[in-house]
Coordinates of C-alpha atoms and ligand atoms in Angstrom, one line a residue:
M287 CA 0.0 0.0 0.0
Q288 CA 1.4 3.3 -1.2
M289 CA 1.9 5.7 2.0
P290 CA 0.4 9.0 1.3
H291 CA 2.6 12.2 0.9
K292 CA 2.9 14.6 3.8
I293 CA 0.9 17.8 2.3
D294 CA 3.1 20.5 1.5
N295 CA 1.4 23.5 2.7
R296 CA 2.9 25.5 -0.1
K297 CA 0.8 23.5 -2.5
R298 CA -2.8 24.2 -0.8
A299 CA -4.9 26.7 -3.3
W300 CA -8.3 28.1 -2.9
W301 CA -8.7 26.8 -6.7
K302 CA -8.0 23.4 -5.6
E303 CA -10.5 23.5 -2.8
S304 CA -13.3 24.9 -5.0
S305 CA -15.8 23.6 -6.9
V306 CA -17.2 25.1 -10.2
Y307 CA -20.7 25.3 -11.4
Q308 CA -21.1 26.0 -15.3
I309 CA -23.8 27.9 -16.9
Y310 CA -24.5 27.7 -20.5
P311 CA -26.2 31.3 -20.7
A312 CA -28.6 30.4 -23.8
S313 CA -30.3 27.7 -21.9
F314 CA -29.9 28.6 -18.1
K315 CA -33.1 31.2 -17.5
D316 CA -34.7 33.7 -19.7
S317 CA -35.8 36.9 -17.8
N318 CA -37.5 39.0 -20.8
G319 CA -39.3 36.3 -22.6
D320 CA -37.6 36.2 -25.8
G321 CA -36.8 32.4 -25.6
I322 CA -33.3 33.0 -25.1
G323 CA -31.7 32.6 -21.6
D324 CA -29.8 36.0 -20.3
L325 CA -27.7 37.2 -17.5
K326 CA -30.7 38.7 -15.7
G327 CA -31.9 35.4 -15.5
I328 CA -28.9 33.9 -14.2
L329 CA -28.8 36.7 -11.5
S330 CA -32.1 35.6 -10.4
Q331 CA -31.1 32.3 -9.5
L332 CA -27.9 33.1 -7.7
D333 CA -29.3 31.6 -4.7
Y334 CA -30.1 28.3 -5.9
I335 CA -26.4 28.0 -7.2
Q336 CA -25.1 29.1 -3.9
K337 CA -27.2 26.3 -1.9
L338 CA -25.6 23.6 -4.1
G339 CA -22.4 24.5 -2.2
V340 CA -20.3 25.7 -5.4
D341 CA -17.8 28.4 -5.2
I342 CA -17.1 29.5 -8.9
V343 CA -19.4 30.1 -11.7
W344 CA -18.1 29.4 -15.3
L345 CA -20.2 31.2 -17.9
N346 CA -20.0 29.8 -21.5
P347 CA -19.2 32.9 -23.8
I348 CA -21.3 35.9 -23.5
F349 CA -19.5 38.2 -25.8
K350 CA -20.9 39.6 -29.0
S351 CA -21.2 36.9 -31.5
P352 CA -23.1 36.0 -34.7
Q353 CA -23.7 32.6 -32.8
I354 CA -22.7 30.4 -35.7
D355 CA -21.1 28.1 -32.8
M356 CA -23.2 29.3 -30.0
G357 CA -21.0 32.2 -29.1
Y358 CA -17.8 30.4 -29.7
D359 CA -17.3 32.9 -32.6
I360 CA -16.6 36.3 -31.0
S361 CA -16.8 39.6 -33.2
D362 CA -16.2 41.8 -30.0
Y363 CA -14.5 40.8 -27.1
Y364 CA -15.5 44.1 -25.2
S365 CA -19.2 43.8 -25.4
I366 CA -22.0 41.7 -24.6
H367 CA -24.3 39.6 -27.1
E368 CA -27.3 41.7 -27.1
P369 CA -29.8 38.9 -26.3
Y370 CA -27.9 38.1 -23.0
G371 CA -27.8 41.8 -21.9
T372 CA -25.3 44.3 -21.2
I373 CA -21.9 45.1 -19.6
D374 CA -23.9 46.3 -16.6
D375 CA -25.5 43.0 -16.3
V376 CA -22.1 41.3 -16.1
D377 CA -20.9 43.9 -13.2
A378 CA -24.2 43.0 -11.4
L379 CA -23.4 39.3 -11.8
I380 CA -19.8 39.8 -10.4
Q381 CA -21.2 41.8 -7.6
G382 CA -24.1 39.3 -7.0
L383 CA -21.4 36.3 -6.9
H384 CA -18.9 38.2 -4.8
Y385 CA -21.5 39.2 -2.3
R386 CA -22.3 35.4 -1.8
G387 CA -18.6 34.7 -1.4
M388 CA -18.4 33.3 -5.0
K389 CA -16.4 34.0 -8.1
L390 CA -17.0 34.3 -11.8
V391 CA -15.0 32.8 -14.6
L392 CA -15.5 33.8 -18.2
D393 CA -15.0 31.8 -21.3
L394 CA -11.7 32.9 -23.4
V395 CA -12.1 32.1 -27.0
V396 CA -8.9 33.1 -28.5
N397 CA -7.7 30.2 -30.6
H398 CA -10.0 31.9 -33.5
T399 CA -12.5 34.7 -33.7
S400 CA -15.8 35.3 -35.8
D401 CA -15.4 35.9 -39.3
Q402 CA -17.5 39.0 -38.5
H403 CA -14.6 40.4 -36.0
P404 CA -13.4 43.9 -37.5
W405 CA -9.9 42.2 -37.5
F406 CA -11.1 39.6 -39.7
V407 CA -13.3 41.6 -41.9
N408 CA -10.2 44.1 -42.4
A409 CA -7.6 41.0 -43.1
R410 CA -10.0 39.8 -45.6
S411 CA -10.6 43.0 -47.4
S412 CA -6.9 42.9 -48.7
P413 CA -3.6 40.9 -48.7
S414 CA -2.0 44.2 -47.8
S415 CA -4.5 44.9 -44.9
E416 CA -2.5 45.6 -41.7
Y417 CA -4.5 42.8 -40.1
R418 CA -3.9 40.3 -42.7
D419 CA -1.4 38.5 -40.7
F420 CA -3.7 38.3 -37.6
Y421 CA -4.8 35.1 -39.5
I422 CA -3.4 32.1 -41.1
W423 CA -3.2 32.6 -44.8
K424 CA -1.8 30.0 -47.4
K425 CA -1.3 29.7 -51.1
P426 CA -3.4 26.9 -52.8
R427 CA -1.7 23.8 -54.1
Y428 CA -2.4 22.7 -57.7
D429 CA -2.3 19.2 -58.9
E430 CA -1.2 17.8 -62.2
N431 CA -4.3 18.7 -63.9
G432 CA -4.0 22.2 -62.6
Q433 CA -7.0 21.8 -60.2
R434 CA -6.8 23.9 -57.3
H435 CA -6.7 22.5 -53.7
P436 CA -6.0 23.7 -50.0
P437 CA -2.7 24.1 -48.7
N438 CA -3.1 20.6 -47.1
N439 CA -5.4 17.7 -45.9
W440 CA -6.3 19.0 -42.6
A441 CA -9.8 18.2 -41.6
S442 CA -12.3 20.8 -39.7
Y443 CA -13.9 19.5 -36.7
F444 CA -17.2 20.7 -38.2
G445 CA -16.8 18.7 -41.7
G446 CA -15.0 19.3 -44.6
S447 CA -11.4 20.9 -45.3
A448 CA -10.2 23.4 -42.2
W449 CA -9.3 25.6 -45.3
E450 CA -11.6 28.2 -46.8
Y451 CA -10.8 29.7 -50.2
D452 CA -11.0 33.4 -50.5
E453 CA -11.5 34.2 -54.0
P454 CA -10.2 38.1 -54.3
S455 CA -6.8 37.3 -52.8
G456 CA -6.4 33.7 -54.2
E457 CA -5.7 32.5 -50.9
Y458 CA -7.0 30.0 -48.2
Y459 CA -7.3 30.7 -44.5
L460 CA -7.3 28.1 -41.6
H461 CA -10.3 27.4 -39.7
L462 CA -10.1 24.2 -37.4
F463 CA -13.8 24.6 -36.8
A464 CA -16.3 26.4 -38.6
K465 CA -15.4 28.5 -41.7
E466 CA -16.9 31.3 -40.0
Q467 CA -14.3 30.7 -37.1
P468 CA -10.8 31.7 -38.8
D469 CA -7.8 30.6 -36.5
L470 CA -5.9 33.4 -35.0
N471 CA -2.1 33.8 -35.9
W472 CA -0.6 33.6 -32.4
E473 CA 3.1 33.9 -34.3
N474 CA 2.2 37.5 -34.5
P475 CA 3.2 39.2 -31.4
R476 CA 0.3 41.9 -32.1
V477 CA -2.3 39.2 -31.7
R478 CA -0.8 38.1 -28.5
E479 CA -0.7 41.7 -27.2
E480 CA -4.5 42.2 -28.2
V481 CA -5.3 39.1 -26.4
Y482 CA -3.4 40.1 -23.3
K483 CA -5.5 43.3 -23.3
I484 CA -8.6 41.4 -23.3
I485 CA -7.7 39.1 -20.4
R486 CA -6.7 42.1 -18.3
F487 CA -9.9 44.0 -19.2
W488 CA -12.2 41.4 -17.6
L489 CA -10.0 40.8 -14.8
D490 CA -9.8 44.7 -13.9
R491 CA -13.6 44.7 -14.5
G492 CA -13.8 42.0 -11.3
A493 CA -13.9 38.6 -13.1
D494 CA -11.8 35.9 -11.4
G495 CA -10.5 33.9 -14.0
Y496 CA -11.0 32.3 -17.2
R497 CA -11.8 29.0 -19.0
M498 CA -9.5 28.9 -22.2
D499 CA -11.3 27.3 -25.3
V500 CA -8.9 24.8 -27.2
I501 CA -6.1 26.8 -25.8
N502 CA -3.6 24.1 -26.8
F503 CA -4.6 24.7 -30.3
I504 CA -2.9 28.3 -30.5
S505 CA 0.5 27.1 -31.6
K506 CA 0.4 25.3 -34.9
H507 CA 3.6 23.1 -36.6
P508 CA 5.1 26.0 -38.7
D509 CA 5.2 24.0 -42.0
F510 CA 1.5 22.9 -41.8
P511 CA 2.3 19.4 -43.2
D512 CA -0.4 17.0 -44.8
A513 CA -1.5 14.6 -41.8
P514 CA -1.1 10.6 -42.2
I515 CA -4.2 9.2 -43.5
K516 CA -6.3 8.0 -40.4
N517 CA -9.8 8.0 -42.0
A518 CA -9.3 6.5 -45.6
A519 CA -12.9 7.2 -46.3
S520 CA -12.4 10.9 -45.8
K521 CA -10.3 13.4 -48.2
W522 CA -9.6 15.4 -44.9
Q523 CA -7.9 14.1 -41.9
N524 CA -7.5 14.9 -38.2
A525 CA -4.3 16.7 -38.0
S526 CA -4.2 17.1 -34.2
E527 CA -0.4 16.0 -34.0
Y528 CA 0.5 19.3 -35.8
Y529 CA -1.5 21.7 -33.6
S530 CA -2.4 20.2 -30.2
H531 CA 0.7 21.0 -28.6
G532 CA 2.8 23.1 -30.9
P533 CA 6.3 24.5 -30.7
R534 CA 5.5 27.7 -28.8
L535 CA 2.5 26.5 -26.8
H536 CA 4.1 26.9 -23.6
E537 CA 5.9 30.2 -24.2
Y538 CA 2.4 31.6 -25.0
L539 CA 0.6 29.7 -22.0
H540 CA 3.5 31.2 -19.6
D541 CA 2.9 34.9 -20.9
I542 CA -0.8 34.2 -20.0
G543 CA 0.1 32.7 -16.7
M544 CA 2.2 35.4 -15.6
I545 CA -0.9 37.9 -16.1
L546 CA -3.1 35.5 -14.5
K547 CA -0.4 35.5 -11.5
E548 CA -0.8 39.4 -10.8
Y549 CA -4.5 38.6 -10.1
D550 CA -4.1 35.4 -8.5
A551 CA -6.8 34.5 -11.3
F552 CA -8.3 30.9 -11.6
S553 CA -7.5 29.4 -15.0
V554 CA -8.7 26.1 -16.8
G555 CA -7.5 25.0 -20.1
E556 CA -9.5 23.1 -22.5
M557 CA -7.1 20.5 -24.1
P558 CA -8.8 18.4 -26.8
E559 CA -6.7 15.6 -28.4
V560 CA -3.9 15.7 -25.9
K561 CA -3.3 12.0 -24.0
D562 CA 0.4 12.5 -22.7
T563 CA 0.4 13.3 -19.3
N564 CA 3.8 14.9 -19.4
E565 CA 2.8 17.1 -22.1
I566 CA -0.3 18.4 -19.7
L567 CA 2.1 18.6 -16.8
K568 CA 4.2 21.2 -18.7
A569 CA 0.8 23.3 -18.7
V570 CA -0.3 22.7 -15.2
G571 CA 3.0 21.8 -13.0
F572 CA 3.0 23.5 -9.8
D573 CA 6.1 25.5 -10.5
R574 CA 5.3 25.8 -14.4
E575 CA 3.2 29.2 -13.8
E576 CA 1.0 28.5 -16.8
L577 CA -2.5 27.3 -16.1
N578 CA -3.9 25.9 -12.7
M579 CA -5.5 23.0 -14.5
I580 CA -7.0 21.5 -17.8
F581 CA -9.6 19.7 -19.2
H582 CA -8.2 16.4 -21.0
F583 CA -10.7 14.5 -23.0
E584 CA -9.7 10.7 -22.6
L585 CA -12.7 10.0 -20.6
V586 CA -15.2 12.1 -22.7
D587 CA -14.0 10.5 -25.9
I588 CA -14.2 7.1 -24.6
D589 CA -17.2 6.0 -26.5
H590 CA -15.9 7.5 -29.8
G591 CA -16.0 4.9 -32.6
P592 CA -13.3 4.4 -35.3
G593 CA -15.0 6.8 -37.8
G594 CA -15.1 9.7 -35.3
K595 CA -17.4 10.8 -32.9
F596 CA -20.6 9.8 -34.5
T597 CA -19.6 6.5 -35.1
A598 CA -20.6 3.5 -32.5
G599 CA -18.0 3.3 -29.9
N600 CA -18.1 0.7 -26.8
W601 CA -16.5 1.2 -23.7
Q602 CA -16.0 -1.2 -20.7
L603 CA -15.9 0.1 -16.8
G604 CA -12.1 -1.2 -17.1
D605 CA -11.3 1.7 -19.7
M606 CA -12.6 4.4 -17.4
K607 CA -10.4 2.8 -14.6
R608 CA -7.3 3.0 -16.5
I609 CA -8.2 6.6 -17.4
V610 CA -9.1 7.8 -14.1
S611 CA -6.4 6.0 -12.3
K612 CA -4.0 7.4 -14.9
W613 CA -4.9 11.0 -14.3
Q614 CA -5.4 10.7 -10.5
T615 CA -1.9 8.9 -9.8
F616 CA 0.1 10.8 -12.3
M617 CA -1.0 14.5 -10.9
Y618 CA -0.6 13.2 -7.4
E619 CA 2.8 12.2 -8.0
N620 CA 3.7 15.2 -10.1
D621 CA 2.3 18.0 -8.5
G622 CA -0.1 18.6 -11.3
W623 CA -3.9 19.1 -10.9
N624 CA -7.1 17.7 -12.6
A625 CA -10.3 19.5 -13.5
L626 CA -13.0 16.6 -12.9
Y627 CA -15.9 16.5 -15.2
L628 CA -18.4 14.3 -16.7
E629 CA -20.5 16.9 -18.3
N630 CA -20.4 20.1 -20.1
H631 CA -22.0 21.9 -23.0
D632 CA -20.1 19.7 -25.5
Q633 CA -21.2 16.3 -24.0
P634 CA -24.3 14.3 -23.6
R635 CA -25.9 13.9 -20.1
S636 CA -23.6 11.5 -18.1
I637 CA -26.3 9.6 -16.4
S638 CA -27.2 8.5 -20.0
R639 CA -23.9 7.9 -21.2
F640 CA -22.3 6.3 -18.1
A641 CA -25.2 4.8 -16.1
S642 CA -28.9 4.4 -16.8
D643 CA -31.4 7.4 -17.4
L644 CA -34.4 4.9 -17.0
P645 CA -36.8 6.9 -15.2
E646 CA -36.6 4.8 -12.1
H647 CA -32.9 4.8 -12.3
R648 CA -32.2 8.6 -12.7
V649 CA -31.9 9.8 -9.2
L650 CA -29.8 6.7 -8.4
S651 CA -27.4 7.3 -11.5
A652 CA -27.1 11.0 -10.6
K653 CA -26.0 10.2 -7.1
M654 CA -23.8 7.3 -8.0
L655 CA -22.0 9.5 -10.4
A656 CA -21.8 12.2 -8.0
T657 CA -20.0 9.9 -5.6
F658 CA -17.9 8.6 -8.4
L659 CA -16.8 12.1 -9.3
G660 CA -17.0 14.3 -6.2
F661 CA -14.5 12.2 -4.1
Q662 CA -11.7 12.3 -6.6
S663 CA -8.6 14.6 -6.1
G664 CA -9.0 17.7 -8.4
T665 CA -11.4 20.5 -8.9
V666 CA -14.9 19.3 -9.4
F667 CA -17.2 21.0 -12.0
V668 CA -20.8 20.6 -12.1
Y669 CA -22.8 21.6 -15.3
Q670 CA -26.1 23.2 -15.0
G671 CA -28.8 20.3 -14.7
Q672 CA -26.1 17.6 -13.7
E673 CA -27.0 18.4 -10.1
L674 CA -30.7 17.4 -11.0
G675 CA -29.8 14.2 -12.9
M676 CA -30.9 15.7 -16.4
P677 CA -30.8 12.8 -19.2
N678 CA -30.4 13.1 -22.8
V679 CA -32.9 14.2 -25.2
P680 CA -35.8 12.0 -26.1
W681 CA -35.0 8.7 -28.5
D682 CA -37.7 10.2 -31.0
W683 CA -35.8 13.6 -31.5
T684 CA -35.8 14.3 -35.2
I685 CA -32.9 16.2 -36.8
E686 CA -35.3 19.5 -37.0
K687 CA -35.2 19.5 -33.2
Y688 CA -31.3 19.8 -33.3
R689 CA -29.4 23.1 -33.1
D690 CA -25.8 22.4 -33.0
I691 CA -23.5 23.0 -36.0
E692 CA -21.4 20.1 -35.3
T693 CA -24.6 17.7 -35.6
L694 CA -26.1 19.6 -38.4
N695 CA -22.9 19.8 -40.5
H696 CA -22.5 16.1 -39.8
W697 CA -26.3 15.4 -41.0
K698 CA -25.8 17.6 -44.2
E699 CA -22.7 15.6 -45.3
I700 CA -24.7 12.1 -45.5
P701 CA -25.6 11.3 -49.1
G702 CA -29.2 11.7 -49.6
T703 CA -29.7 8.2 -50.5
Q704 CA -28.3 6.5 -47.5
T705 CA -31.2 6.3 -45.1
S706 CA -29.6 3.2 -42.9
L707 CA -26.8 6.1 -42.2
H708 CA -29.2 8.7 -41.4
E709 CA -30.9 6.2 -38.9
A710 CA -27.7 5.5 -37.6
S711 CA -26.4 8.8 -37.4
L712 CA -29.7 10.0 -35.4
R713 CA -29.1 7.3 -32.7
E714 CA -25.6 8.7 -32.5
Y715 CA -26.6 12.3 -32.0
R716 CA -29.0 11.0 -29.5
L717 CA -26.2 9.5 -27.6
K718 CA -23.5 11.8 -27.9
G719 CA -24.6 15.1 -29.6
R720 CA -23.9 18.5 -27.8
D721 CA -27.3 19.5 -27.6
N722 CA -28.2 16.7 -25.1
A723 CA -26.8 19.3 -22.8
R724 CA -28.2 22.3 -24.4
T725 CA -31.9 21.8 -23.9
P726 CA -33.3 24.3 -21.3
M727 CA -32.8 24.4 -17.7
Q728 CA -35.6 22.7 -15.8
W729 CA -36.9 25.1 -13.2
D730 CA -40.5 23.9 -12.3
T731 CA -43.5 22.4 -13.9
S732 CA -44.7 25.9 -15.5
P733 CA -44.8 26.0 -19.3
N734 CA -41.3 25.5 -20.7
A735 CA -40.1 24.2 -17.5
G736 CA -40.1 27.9 -15.9
F737 CA -37.3 28.6 -18.3
S738 CA -39.1 31.1 -20.7
T739 CA -42.5 32.6 -21.0
S740 CA -42.0 31.9 -24.9
D741 CA -41.1 28.9 -26.9
P742 CA -37.2 28.5 -26.3
W743 CA -34.9 28.5 -28.9
I744 CA -34.5 24.8 -28.6
P745 CA -37.2 22.2 -27.4
V746 CA -37.5 21.8 -23.7
H747 CA -37.1 18.2 -22.4
E748 CA -40.7 16.8 -21.5
D749 CA -39.8 15.3 -18.4
F750 CA -39.6 18.7 -16.8
H751 CA -43.0 17.7 -15.1
T752 CA -41.2 15.4 -12.8
L753 CA -37.6 16.5 -13.1
N754 CA -37.1 20.0 -12.0
A755 CA -35.1 22.3 -9.4
A756 CA -38.3 23.4 -7.5
M757 CA -39.1 19.6 -6.6
Q758 CA -35.5 18.9 -5.9
V759 CA -34.9 21.8 -3.6
K760 CA -37.8 20.9 -1.4
D761 CA -37.0 17.2 -1.4
P762 CA -34.0 16.4 0.9
E763 CA -33.5 12.9 -0.8
S764 CA -33.2 14.5 -4.2
A765 CA -29.8 14.6 -6.3
Y766 CA -29.7 18.4 -5.8
H767 CA -29.1 17.9 -2.2
Y768 CA -26.9 14.6 -2.2
W769 CA -24.4 16.9 -4.6
S770 CA -24.3 19.5 -2.1
R771 CA -23.6 16.9 0.7
V772 CA -20.6 15.7 -1.5
L773 CA -19.3 19.2 -2.1
S774 CA -19.6 19.8 1.6
L775 CA -17.9 16.7 2.5
R776 CA -15.2 17.4 0.0
K777 CA -14.6 21.0 2.1
K778 CA -14.9 19.3 5.5
F779 CA -12.4 16.4 4.8
K780 CA -10.3 18.1 2.2
D781 CA -7.0 16.9 3.2
I782 CA -8.3 13.3 2.4
I783 CA -10.3 14.1 -0.6
V784 CA -8.7 17.1 -2.2
Y785 CA -5.3 16.6 -1.4
G786 CA -4.9 12.7 -0.6
S787 CA -3.8 10.0 -2.8
F788 CA -5.8 7.6 -5.1
A789 CA -5.6 4.0 -5.7
L790 CA -8.2 1.5 -7.4
V791 CA -9.7 -1.2 -5.4
S792 CA -10.9 -4.1 -6.9
P793 CA -9.5 -3.2 -10.2
E794 CA -10.7 -6.2 -12.1
H795 CA -14.3 -6.1 -11.1
P796 CA -16.4 -5.4 -14.3
E797 CA -19.2 -3.4 -13.0
V798 CA -17.7 -1.9 -9.7
F799 CA -15.9 1.2 -9.7
A800 CA -14.1 1.2 -6.1
Y801 CA -10.9 3.5 -5.1
V802 CA -9.4 4.5 -1.7
R803 CA -8.2 7.9 -0.9
R804 CA -5.5 8.2 2.0
S805 CA -3.8 11.0 3.6
E806 CA -2.1 11.4 7.3
D807 CA -5.5 12.9 8.0
G808 CA -7.2 9.8 7.4
N809 CA -8.5 7.5 4.7
A810 CA -11.8 7.0 2.7
L811 CA -13.4 4.2 0.6
V812 CA -15.4 5.1 -2.3
V813 CA -17.6 2.0 -3.9
C814 CA -20.1 2.4 -7.0
N815 CA -22.0 0.0 -8.7
F816 CA -22.2 1.1 -12.4
S817 CA -24.6 -1.6 -13.3
P818 CA -28.6 -1.0 -13.0
R819 CA -28.4 -4.7 -11.8
P820 CA -27.5 -6.0 -8.2
V821 CA -23.8 -7.2 -8.4
Q822 CA -21.8 -9.1 -6.0
W823 CA -18.9 -7.8 -4.6
T824 CA -16.1 -9.3 -2.4
V825 CA -14.7 -6.5 0.1
P826 CA -10.8 -6.8 -0.8
E827 CA -8.1 -7.2 2.0
D828 CA -6.4 -3.9 1.0
V829 CA -8.9 -2.0 2.6
S830 CA -9.3 -3.8 5.9
D831 CA -7.3 -1.1 7.6
L832 CA -9.9 1.4 6.6
L833 CA -12.9 -0.7 7.8
K834 CA -11.7 -1.3 11.3
E835 CA -13.1 2.2 11.9
G836 CA -15.3 4.4 9.9
R837 CA -18.6 4.0 8.6
V838 CA -20.7 4.8 5.6
V839 CA -21.1 8.7 5.7
L840 CA -23.0 9.2 2.3
S841 CA -24.8 6.7 0.3
N842 CA -27.9 6.7 -2.4
Y843 CA -29.4 4.0 -0.5
S844 CA -31.2 4.1 2.9
P845 CA -30.3 1.9 5.0
S846 CA -27.0 1.9 3.4
C847 CA -24.5 -0.9 3.4
D848 CA -23.5 -1.4 7.1
G849 CA -20.6 -2.8 8.5
L850 CA -18.2 -4.2 6.1
R851 CA -15.1 -6.7 6.6
A852 CA -12.5 -7.7 4.5
G853 CA -13.4 -11.0 2.6
Q854 CA -17.3 -10.5 3.0
S855 CA -19.0 -10.9 0.1
V856 CA -21.6 -7.9 -0.5
T857 CA -24.6 -7.8 -2.9
L858 CA -24.6 -4.4 -4.2
R859 CA -27.8 -2.8 -5.2
P860 CA -28.5 -1.5 -8.8
L861 CA -26.3 1.8 -9.0
E862 CA -25.5 1.5 -5.3
A863 CA -22.8 4.0 -4.1
F864 CA -21.4 4.8 -0.8
F865 CA -18.6 6.7 0.6
W866 CA -17.0 5.1 3.7
L867 CA -14.8 7.3 6.0
Ligands
TEU65 O1 -14.8 22.6 -28.1 C1 -13.6 22.1 -28.8 C2 -13.8 20.6 -29.1 O2 -12.9 20.0 -29.0 C3 -15.1 20.1 -29.0 O3 -15.6 21.1 -30.2 C4 -15.0 18.9 -29.4 O4 -14.1 18.4 -30.5 C5 -16.4 18.4 -29.8 O5 -17.3 19.1 -28.9 C6 -16.5 17.0 -29.6 O6 -17.8 16.8 -29.8 C7 -14.6 24.0 -27.6 C8 -15.9 24.8 -27.3 O7 -16.2 23.9 -26.0 C9 -17.1 24.0 -28.0 O8 -18.2 24.3 -27.8 C10 -16.6 24.8 -29.6 O9 -17.6 24.4 -30.5 C11 -15.2 24.7 -30.0 O10 -14.2 24.8 -29.0 C12 -15.0 25.6 -30.9 O11 -14.7 27.2 -30.3
CA66 CA1 -33.8 36.2 -22.8

């Protein structure tokens, strides 16, 4: 058994002991009846958020945007998307959160801008524009028949080539996402200076930090080489090896880190595609002075098939154990830090994806996953509605109900005659589409779940009549109150839960995810049955020390598992989870 490290007090930090509530502004609460969520709507729910026990609110993008990609296409970093409200509303939100002892984290999207940003409008106007090299322009390639082609074979995440041809100049510009999201050229010092101004502006305004969108993509391989063929069925290839940890990434992140350090600001970097822990440690290592933590994608990509996200992929609990254990032990042994999440605005609902969303299982699943995630080491992120156990959209959703560019572009690429591919794709959208997390927050049983007095921009999930915040705040046995107990236990026993070591227990068990947390301050055992059926679990010897004292402190069953002893065979009920301390 590994002896836990003595906690080095220099390594304690408020952002390690905090938990974060993520709000998707368009879908949280509409205050003015236009069917779109807004800042005043968020302001009206601060007490609900505070009662959950979170410390920080992360807002998805709120800046001026044509909304091609729900605000991840920014046309002005200094003004607010009009339907969301005004900069005065932001000030009021900062004040309201600070008054309640909470903090505000904004979403910094600086790998790319909107094509409507004045920088790009100017850049596109002429090759000699002073903003031309704010973006990445390359000459075409021509084949032996004189056919024009993009500069390389890189694929966009939203379908097709990552290059868009600009007729007047005869050049292409790079867009790793939609063609309306041109990538910024970070090699240009003027771009970096402009970004650093944006960072300072909102921190000076009172914001407390940033979530940084695909921040590992900002440094590209200088030669922009063709990517190896990974998907022979496509002309365009995922080229993430050439942009997900480029040559100057840590130079740029350190520049950002030094600004954040001046403000003791919170930072979490979104880092898709990177699986190498040592690469990630360069960004989050204690003495690196870059970012506090990052979102890796290993867990949320677990069910992606061979042909990409919207192809069938299978996962076993063993895969999840390998991934979680890798990140938990690596960061503990190397002074790094984890951002813990199972849901966000890009991911399907976790009870549907990782547990069971049958009506009779939803609360059990939500509590089991709260136990699974909430007692790991790292900073916990809860996405709006996750605290209620909101499930994915209904199976009968047709393509007309979807709103997300990633889904709609994928659908458009399916040849009209392939009805079987249409059906398979609709199934994949229902399983993994981003709109699963973007249906309106369910407040009560009034029309549109109390989200809006008008038809919302995206359909409400019809289960709001029995699954909503009003009911759960009143019910002490709800998922909402279970989450608040998890978050308060984290604070009460932070030396074990936040700072302690991690080790799997019963690693071979196909349905039970169990782990121990150890510190000089005490030890804890977490046991989660991921199966919706009863399973047998034998209490292993390596926790016998832990069982001599302690008891079940939190469980999703009552009565919970009572006295355990090593060697005992226990029948765990469907989705049963408990925390033993
Ligand atoms: O997501 C980056 C990203 O990797 C995701 O688009 C991911 O590839 C996809 O969602 C997998 O389903 C960030 C934002 O979170 C996302 O909402 C934006 O669409 C994207 O960047 C572009 O800004
Ligand atoms: Ca509104």
